[in-house]
Structures are given as structure tokens and as C-alpha cells.
mmCIF file with all atom_site columns, C-alpha atoms in Angstrom:
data_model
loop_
_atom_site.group_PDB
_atom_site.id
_atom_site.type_symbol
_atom_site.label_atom_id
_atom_site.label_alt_id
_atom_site.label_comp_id
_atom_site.label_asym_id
_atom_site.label_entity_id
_atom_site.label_seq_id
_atom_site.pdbx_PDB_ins_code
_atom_site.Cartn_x
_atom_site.Cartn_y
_atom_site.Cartn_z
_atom_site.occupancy
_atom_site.B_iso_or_equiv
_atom_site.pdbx_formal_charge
_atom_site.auth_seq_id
_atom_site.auth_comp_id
_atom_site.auth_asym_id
_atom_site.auth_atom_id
_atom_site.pdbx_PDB_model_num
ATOM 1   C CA . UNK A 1 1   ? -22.809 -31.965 111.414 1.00 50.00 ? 9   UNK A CA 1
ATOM 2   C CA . UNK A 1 2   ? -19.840 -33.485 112.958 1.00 54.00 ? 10  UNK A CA 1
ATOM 3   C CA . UNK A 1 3   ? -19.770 -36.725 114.008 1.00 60.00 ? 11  UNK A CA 1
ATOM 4   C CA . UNK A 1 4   ? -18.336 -36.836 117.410 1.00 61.00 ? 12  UNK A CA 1
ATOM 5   C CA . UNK A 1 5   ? -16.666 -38.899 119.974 1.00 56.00 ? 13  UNK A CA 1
ATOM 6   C CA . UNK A 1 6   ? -17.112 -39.834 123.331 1.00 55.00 ? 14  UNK A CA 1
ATOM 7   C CA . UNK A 1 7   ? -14.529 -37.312 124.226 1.00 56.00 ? 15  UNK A CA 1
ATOM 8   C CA . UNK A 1 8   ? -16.159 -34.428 122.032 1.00 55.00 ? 16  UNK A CA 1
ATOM 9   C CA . UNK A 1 9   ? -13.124 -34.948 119.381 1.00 63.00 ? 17  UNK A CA 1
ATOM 10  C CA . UNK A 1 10  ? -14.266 -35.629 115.583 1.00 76.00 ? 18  UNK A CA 1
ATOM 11  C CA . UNK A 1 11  ? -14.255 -38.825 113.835 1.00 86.00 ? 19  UNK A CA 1
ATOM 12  C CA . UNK A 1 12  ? -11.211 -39.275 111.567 1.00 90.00 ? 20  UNK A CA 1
ATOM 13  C CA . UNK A 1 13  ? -9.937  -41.824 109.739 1.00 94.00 ? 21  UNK A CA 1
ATOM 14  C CA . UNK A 1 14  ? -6.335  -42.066 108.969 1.00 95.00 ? 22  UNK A CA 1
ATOM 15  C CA . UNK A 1 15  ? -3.564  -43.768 106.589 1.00 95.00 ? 23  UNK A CA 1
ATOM 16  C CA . UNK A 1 16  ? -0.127  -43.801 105.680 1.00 94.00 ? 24  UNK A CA 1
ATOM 17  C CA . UNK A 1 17  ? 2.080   -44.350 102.490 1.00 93.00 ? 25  UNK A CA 1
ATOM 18  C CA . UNK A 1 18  ? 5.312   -44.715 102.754 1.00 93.00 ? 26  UNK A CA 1
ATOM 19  C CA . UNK A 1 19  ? 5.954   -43.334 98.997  1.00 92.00 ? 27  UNK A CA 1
ATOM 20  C CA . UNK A 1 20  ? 7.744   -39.810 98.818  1.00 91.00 ? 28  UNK A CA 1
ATOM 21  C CA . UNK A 1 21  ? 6.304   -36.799 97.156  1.00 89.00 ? 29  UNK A CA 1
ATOM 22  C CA . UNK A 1 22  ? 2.609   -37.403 95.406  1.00 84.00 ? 30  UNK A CA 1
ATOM 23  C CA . UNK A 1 23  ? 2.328   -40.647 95.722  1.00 90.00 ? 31  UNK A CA 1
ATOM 24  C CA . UNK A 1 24  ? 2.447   -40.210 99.693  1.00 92.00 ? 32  UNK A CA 1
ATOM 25  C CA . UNK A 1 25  ? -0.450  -38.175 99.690  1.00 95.00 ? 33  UNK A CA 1
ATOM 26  C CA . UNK A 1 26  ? -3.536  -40.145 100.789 1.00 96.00 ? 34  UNK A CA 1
ATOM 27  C CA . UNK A 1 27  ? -7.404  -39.424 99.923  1.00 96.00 ? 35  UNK A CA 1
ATOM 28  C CA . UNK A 1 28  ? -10.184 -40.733 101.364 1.00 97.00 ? 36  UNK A CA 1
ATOM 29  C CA . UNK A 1 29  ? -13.690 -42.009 99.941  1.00 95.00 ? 37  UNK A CA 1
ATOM 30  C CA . UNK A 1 30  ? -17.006 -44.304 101.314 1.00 95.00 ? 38  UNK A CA 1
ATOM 31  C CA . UNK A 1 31  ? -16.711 -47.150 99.193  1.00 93.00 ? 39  UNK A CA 1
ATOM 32  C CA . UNK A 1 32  ? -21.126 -47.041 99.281  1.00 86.00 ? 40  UNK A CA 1
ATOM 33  C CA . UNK A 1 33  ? -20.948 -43.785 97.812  1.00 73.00 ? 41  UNK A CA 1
ATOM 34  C CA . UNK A 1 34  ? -24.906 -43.904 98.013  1.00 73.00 ? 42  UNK A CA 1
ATOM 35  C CA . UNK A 1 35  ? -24.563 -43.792 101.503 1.00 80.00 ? 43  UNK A CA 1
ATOM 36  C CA . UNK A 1 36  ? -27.439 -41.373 102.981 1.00 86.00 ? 44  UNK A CA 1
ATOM 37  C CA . UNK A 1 37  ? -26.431 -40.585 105.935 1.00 87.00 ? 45  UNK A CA 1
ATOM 38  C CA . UNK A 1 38  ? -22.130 -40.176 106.237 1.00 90.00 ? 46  UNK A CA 1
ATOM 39  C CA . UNK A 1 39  ? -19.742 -38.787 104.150 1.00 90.00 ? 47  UNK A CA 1
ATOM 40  C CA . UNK A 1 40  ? -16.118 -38.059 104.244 1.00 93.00 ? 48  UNK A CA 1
ATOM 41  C CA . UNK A 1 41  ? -13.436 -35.195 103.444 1.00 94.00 ? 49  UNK A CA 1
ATOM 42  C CA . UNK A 1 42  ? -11.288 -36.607 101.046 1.00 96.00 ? 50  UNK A CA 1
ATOM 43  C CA . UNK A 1 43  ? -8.502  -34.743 102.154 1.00 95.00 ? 51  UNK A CA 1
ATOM 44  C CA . UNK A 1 44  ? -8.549  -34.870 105.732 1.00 95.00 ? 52  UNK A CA 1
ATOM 45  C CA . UNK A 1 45  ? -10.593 -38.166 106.626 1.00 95.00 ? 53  UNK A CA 1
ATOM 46  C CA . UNK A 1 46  ? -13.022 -36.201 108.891 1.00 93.00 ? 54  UNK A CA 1
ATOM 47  C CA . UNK A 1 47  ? -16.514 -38.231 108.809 1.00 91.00 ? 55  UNK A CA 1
ATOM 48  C CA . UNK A 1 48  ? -19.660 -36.192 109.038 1.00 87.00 ? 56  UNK A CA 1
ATOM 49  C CA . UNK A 1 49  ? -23.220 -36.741 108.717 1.00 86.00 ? 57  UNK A CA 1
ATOM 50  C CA . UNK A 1 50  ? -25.282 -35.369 106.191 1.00 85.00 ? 58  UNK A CA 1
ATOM 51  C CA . UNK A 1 51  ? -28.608 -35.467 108.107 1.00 83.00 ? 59  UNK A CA 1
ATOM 52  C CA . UNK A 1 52  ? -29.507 -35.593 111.813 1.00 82.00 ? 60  UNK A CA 1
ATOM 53  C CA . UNK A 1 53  ? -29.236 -38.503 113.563 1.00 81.00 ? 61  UNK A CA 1
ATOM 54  C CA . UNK A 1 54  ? -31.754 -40.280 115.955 1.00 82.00 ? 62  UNK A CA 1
ATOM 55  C CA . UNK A 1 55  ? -31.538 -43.251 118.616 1.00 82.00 ? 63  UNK A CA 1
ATOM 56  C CA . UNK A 1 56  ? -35.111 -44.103 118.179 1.00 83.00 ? 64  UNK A CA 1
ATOM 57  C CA . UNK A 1 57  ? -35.193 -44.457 114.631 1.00 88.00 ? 65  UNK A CA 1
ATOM 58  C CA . UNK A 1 58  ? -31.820 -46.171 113.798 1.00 88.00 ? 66  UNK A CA 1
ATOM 59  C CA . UNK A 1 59  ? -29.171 -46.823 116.641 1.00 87.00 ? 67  UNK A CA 1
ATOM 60  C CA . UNK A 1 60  ? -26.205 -47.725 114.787 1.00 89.00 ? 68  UNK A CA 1
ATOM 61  C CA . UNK A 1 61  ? -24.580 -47.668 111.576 1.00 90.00 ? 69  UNK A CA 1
ATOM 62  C CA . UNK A 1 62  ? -21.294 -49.715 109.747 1.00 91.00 ? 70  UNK A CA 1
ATOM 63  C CA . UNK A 1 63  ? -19.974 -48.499 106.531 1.00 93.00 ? 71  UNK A CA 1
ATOM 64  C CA . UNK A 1 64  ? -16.040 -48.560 105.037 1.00 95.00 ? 72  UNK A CA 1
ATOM 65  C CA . UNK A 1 65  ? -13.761 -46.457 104.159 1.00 96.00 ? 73  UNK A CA 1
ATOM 66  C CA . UNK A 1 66  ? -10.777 -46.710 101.240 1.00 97.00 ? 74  UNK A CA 1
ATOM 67  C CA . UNK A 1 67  ? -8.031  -44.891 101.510 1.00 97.00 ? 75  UNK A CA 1
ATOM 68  C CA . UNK A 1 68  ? -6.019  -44.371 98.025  1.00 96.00 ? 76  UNK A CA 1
ATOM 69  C CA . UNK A 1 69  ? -2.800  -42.837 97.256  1.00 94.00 ? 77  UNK A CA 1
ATOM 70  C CA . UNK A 1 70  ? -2.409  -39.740 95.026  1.00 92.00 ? 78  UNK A CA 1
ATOM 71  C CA . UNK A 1 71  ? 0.321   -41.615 92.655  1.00 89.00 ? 79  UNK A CA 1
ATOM 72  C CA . UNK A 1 72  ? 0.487   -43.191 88.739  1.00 89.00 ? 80  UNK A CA 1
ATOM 73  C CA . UNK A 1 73  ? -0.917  -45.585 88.765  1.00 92.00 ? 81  UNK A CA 1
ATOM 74  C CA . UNK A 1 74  ? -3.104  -45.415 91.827  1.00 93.00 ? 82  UNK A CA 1
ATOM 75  C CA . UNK A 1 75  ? -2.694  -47.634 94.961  1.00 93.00 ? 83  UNK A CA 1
ATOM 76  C CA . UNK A 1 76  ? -5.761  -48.297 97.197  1.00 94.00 ? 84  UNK A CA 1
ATOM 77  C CA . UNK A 1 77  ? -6.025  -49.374 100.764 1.00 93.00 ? 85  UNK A CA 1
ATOM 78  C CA . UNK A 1 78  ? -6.339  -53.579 99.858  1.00 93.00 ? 86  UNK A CA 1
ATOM 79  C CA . UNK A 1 79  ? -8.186  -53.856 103.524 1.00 94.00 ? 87  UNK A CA 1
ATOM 80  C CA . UNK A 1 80  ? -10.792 -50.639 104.108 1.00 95.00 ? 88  UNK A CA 1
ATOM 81  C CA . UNK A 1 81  ? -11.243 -49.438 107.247 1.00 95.00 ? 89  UNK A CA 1
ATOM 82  C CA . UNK A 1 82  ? -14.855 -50.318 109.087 1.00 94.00 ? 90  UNK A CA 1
ATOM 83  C CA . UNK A 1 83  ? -15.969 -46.963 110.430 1.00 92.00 ? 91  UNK A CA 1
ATOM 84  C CA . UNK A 1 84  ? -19.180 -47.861 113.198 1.00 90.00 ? 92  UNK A CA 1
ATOM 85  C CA . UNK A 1 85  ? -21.210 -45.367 114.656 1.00 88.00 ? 93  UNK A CA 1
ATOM 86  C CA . UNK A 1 86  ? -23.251 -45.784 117.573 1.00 86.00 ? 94  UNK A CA 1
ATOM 87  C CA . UNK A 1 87  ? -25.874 -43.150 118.427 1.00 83.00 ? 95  UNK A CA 1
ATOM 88  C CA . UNK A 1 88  ? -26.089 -42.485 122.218 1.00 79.00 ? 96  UNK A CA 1
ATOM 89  C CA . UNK A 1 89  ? -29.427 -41.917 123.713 1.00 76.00 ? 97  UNK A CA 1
ATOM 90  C CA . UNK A 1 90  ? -30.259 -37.849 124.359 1.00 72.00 ? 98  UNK A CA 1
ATOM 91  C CA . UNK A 1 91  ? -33.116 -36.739 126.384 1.00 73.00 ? 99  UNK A CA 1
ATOM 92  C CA . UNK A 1 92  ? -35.087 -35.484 123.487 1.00 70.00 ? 100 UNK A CA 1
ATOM 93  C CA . UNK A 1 93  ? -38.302 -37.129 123.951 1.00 76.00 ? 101 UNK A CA 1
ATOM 94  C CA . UNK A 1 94  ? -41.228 -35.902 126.277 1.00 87.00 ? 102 UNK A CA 1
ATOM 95  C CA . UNK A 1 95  ? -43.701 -37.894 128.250 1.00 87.00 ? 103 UNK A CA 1
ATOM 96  C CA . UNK A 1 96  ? -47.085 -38.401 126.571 1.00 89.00 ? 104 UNK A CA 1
ATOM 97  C CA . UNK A 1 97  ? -49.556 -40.389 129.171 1.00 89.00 ? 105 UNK A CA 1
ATOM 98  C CA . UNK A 1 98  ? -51.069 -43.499 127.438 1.00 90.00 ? 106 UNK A CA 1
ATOM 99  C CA . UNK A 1 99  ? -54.477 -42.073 127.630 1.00 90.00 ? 107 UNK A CA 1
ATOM 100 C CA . UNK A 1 100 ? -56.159 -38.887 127.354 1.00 91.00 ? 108 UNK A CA 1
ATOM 101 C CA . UNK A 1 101 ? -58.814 -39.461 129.976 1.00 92.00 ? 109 UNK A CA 1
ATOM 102 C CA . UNK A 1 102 ? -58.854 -40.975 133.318 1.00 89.00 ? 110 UNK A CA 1
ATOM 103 C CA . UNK A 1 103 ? -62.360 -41.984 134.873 1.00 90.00 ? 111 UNK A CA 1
ATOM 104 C CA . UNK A 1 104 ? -62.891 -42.988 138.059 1.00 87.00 ? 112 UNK A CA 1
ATOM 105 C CA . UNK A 1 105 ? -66.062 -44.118 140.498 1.00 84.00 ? 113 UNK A CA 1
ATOM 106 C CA . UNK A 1 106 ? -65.468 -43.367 144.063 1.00 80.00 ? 114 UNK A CA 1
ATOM 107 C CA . UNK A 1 107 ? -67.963 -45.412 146.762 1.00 81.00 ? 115 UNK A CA 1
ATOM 108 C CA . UNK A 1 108 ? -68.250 -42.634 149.192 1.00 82.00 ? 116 UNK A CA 1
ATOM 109 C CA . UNK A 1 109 ? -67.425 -42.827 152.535 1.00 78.00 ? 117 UNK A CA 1
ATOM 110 C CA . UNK A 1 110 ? -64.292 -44.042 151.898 1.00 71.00 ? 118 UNK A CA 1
ATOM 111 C CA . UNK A 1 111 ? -62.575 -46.189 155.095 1.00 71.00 ? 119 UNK A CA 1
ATOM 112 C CA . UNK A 1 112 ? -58.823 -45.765 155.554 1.00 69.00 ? 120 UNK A CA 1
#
């Protein structure tokens, strides 16, 4: 799924060369290529995640991104770009009462 903004747009990241021709065209790549949960399009820089997310299991994450240049030799990005997420709460949980039996003992008359 997408990973969105506040404003509903995607999350891209972005970099320019200056170069003409090939060596202007820029890819992009995690630099934790392990990492389980985010990935990004090479080609455009749009970040998705590869499994749901959930505020009540992890709330944020930080990872980088390293942009690199399509030329001979290669050029990357020498500073990568810190992409954080923060997971905003959803109302996805239900209430569950904290026990499943409530006794009482009632003195009868009761006085108001």
C-alpha cells in the first residue's frame, strides 16, 4: 500500500543531477535493503509499504534513501535522504471491559 501524507498525496522522494543525457537520470534505492516494512520505486521515488502498518504495535519508523545517477562511472547521493514515517492513530480497536463478570450485593431497602 501507499504510504500517504497528511494531505492524502504519496510519499516521494526526489533528486536532481545536473548532468545531461544518462547521467541525469536519477534512481532510487533503501540503503537497508533488508528493510521489512518500506520499499521504494527506483524510478519514480514513490515509498510504499510492503505490509500493513499499526500504531499499537510500532508508531514510527526512520530509514534512508540514496539516490544514484544513471552515468559511467556511477555518482551517488554523498548525503541520503532520512525518510520518517509516523503512523497516526485510526479507530480500529474495540472496547473489551476489564472483566467478564460483575458481582454485586445489594443491602435492601436501599435509602436515597
Amino acid at each position: 500500500s501507499s504510504v500517504l501524507l497528511e494531505n492524502n498525496s504519496p510519499l516521494l522522494v526526489s533528486a536532481t543531477d545536473k548532468d545531461v543525457g544518462p547521467n541525469a537520470l536519477v534512481g532510487y534505492r533503501l540503503l537497508n535493503p533488508n528493510e521489512p516494512y518500506f520499499v521504494v520505486d527506483f524510478v519514480t521515488g514513490a515509498i510504499r509499504s510492503r505490509k500493513p502498518l499499526d500504531y499499537e504495535k510500532m508508531k514510527e519508523w526512520i530509514f534512508y534513501v540514496q539516490a544514484s545517477d544513471m552515468g559511467e562511472p556511477v555518482r551517488s547521493s554523498p548525503i541520503p535522504a532520512m525518510v520518517q514515517v509516523t503512523v497516526l492513530d485510526t479507530n480500529d480497536q474495540k472496547p473489551v471491559f476489564t472483566k467478564a463478570k460483575y458481582d454485586v450485593d445489594l443491602i435492601l431497602p436501599t435509602v436515597p
